[in-house]
Amino acid sequence: QYTAVRGTAYADRFDVDVWATGDGSRDPVAREFEAVIVGGGFAGMIAAGKLREHGMAADQICIVERGSDFGGTWYWNRY
């Protein structure tokens, strides 16, 4: 019923951000935050906005996103 795709050229193409202008490399971030949000999609951006509404400073919020930009599903699925 299911087909294994690990290690195949089909699966490997999902490991590359085709929308990125570079290779995505950067220096590690070594600082502390009050909040770390995993995912820069709709829910992640809303969560950050709600934290700001409740008084958290913007420099105390870190959104971690796998893609080179925010948007979640809308970032990856462009038509």
CSV table of C-alpha atoms in Angstrom, one decimal:
chain,number,residue,atom,x,y,z
A,1,GLN,CA,0.0,0.0,0.0
A,2,TYR,CA,2.8,2.4,0.8
A,3,THR,CA,6.0,3.0,-1.2
A,4,ALA,CA,9.3,3.7,0.5
A,5,VAL,CA,10.8,6.9,-0.9
A,6,ARG,CA,13.9,7.3,1.4
A,7,GLY,CA,17.2,7.4,-0.5
A,8,THR,CA,15.6,7.8,-3.9
A,9,ALA,CA,15.9,10.7,-6.3
A,10,TYR,CA,12.2,11.3,-5.8
A,11,ALA,CA,12.6,11.9,-2.0
A,12,ASP,CA,15.9,13.8,-2.4
A,13,ARG,CA,14.2,16.6,-4.3
A,14,PHE,CA,12.2,17.5,-1.2
A,15,ASP,CA,15.4,18.2,0.8
A,16,VAL,CA,16.1,21.3,-1.4
A,17,ASP,CA,14.5,24.7,-1.1
A,18,VAL,CA,14.1,25.6,-4.8
A,19,TRP,CA,12.9,29.1,-3.8
A,20,ALA,CA,16.1,30.0,-1.9
A,21,THR,CA,18.6,32.4,-3.4
A,22,GLY,CA,21.5,30.8,-1.6
A,23,ASP,CA,22.3,27.5,0.1
A,24,GLY,CA,20.8,28.5,3.4
A,25,SER,CA,24.0,28.4,5.4
A,26,ARG,CA,24.6,30.8,8.2
A,27,ASP,CA,26.3,31.1,11.5
A,28,PRO,CA,24.6,29.5,14.4
A,29,VAL,CA,22.4,31.6,16.7
A,30,ALA,CA,23.8,31.5,20.2
A,31,ARG,CA,21.5,33.5,22.4
A,32,GLU,CA,18.5,33.0,24.7
A,33,PHE,CA,14.9,33.9,23.9
A,34,GLU,CA,11.7,34.0,26.0
A,35,ALA,CA,9.8,32.1,23.3
A,36,VAL,CA,10.9,29.9,20.4
A,37,ILE,CA,8.3,29.0,17.8
A,38,VAL,CA,8.9,26.1,15.5
A,39,GLY,CA,7.5,26.8,12.1
A,40,GLY,CA,7.0,30.1,10.2
A,41,GLY,CA,3.7,29.2,8.7
A,42,PHE,CA,0.3,30.8,9.5
A,43,ALA,CA,0.1,29.4,13.0
A,44,GLY,CA,3.7,30.3,13.9
A,45,MET,CA,3.2,33.9,12.7
A,46,ILE,CA,-0.1,34.2,14.6
A,47,ALA,CA,1.5,32.8,17.7
A,48,ALA,CA,4.3,35.4,17.5
A,49,GLY,CA,1.7,38.2,16.9
A,50,LYS,CA,-0.3,37.0,20.0
A,51,LEU,CA,2.9,37.0,22.1
A,52,ARG,CA,3.6,40.6,20.9
A,53,GLU,CA,0.0,41.6,21.8
A,54,HIS,CA,0.6,40.3,25.3
A,55,GLY,CA,3.6,42.4,25.8
A,56,MET,CA,6.6,40.2,24.8
A,57,ALA,CA,9.3,42.2,23.1
A,58,ALA,CA,10.0,41.2,19.4
A,59,ASP,CA,13.7,40.6,20.2
A,60,GLN,CA,12.6,37.9,22.7
A,61,ILE,CA,10.8,35.8,20.1
A,62,CYS,CA,12.5,33.5,17.7
A,63,ILE,CA,10.7,31.7,14.8
A,64,VAL,CA,12.6,28.7,13.5
A,65,GLU,CA,11.6,27.9,9.9
A,66,ARG,CA,13.1,25.2,7.6
A,67,GLY,CA,12.5,27.2,4.4
A,68,SER,CA,14.4,30.3,3.5
A,69,ASP,CA,11.4,32.5,4.1
A,70,PHE,CA,8.1,32.5,6.0
A,71,GLY,CA,4.8,31.2,4.8
A,72,GLY,CA,4.6,27.5,5.6
A,73,THR,CA,2.3,25.7,3.0
A,74,TRP,CA,2.0,28.9,1.0
A,75,TYR,CA,5.8,29.2,0.8
A,76,TRP,CA,6.4,25.7,-0.5
A,77,ASN,CA,3.3,25.3,-2.7
A,78,ARG,CA,3.5,28.1,-5.3
A,79,TYR,CA,1.5,27.9,-8.4
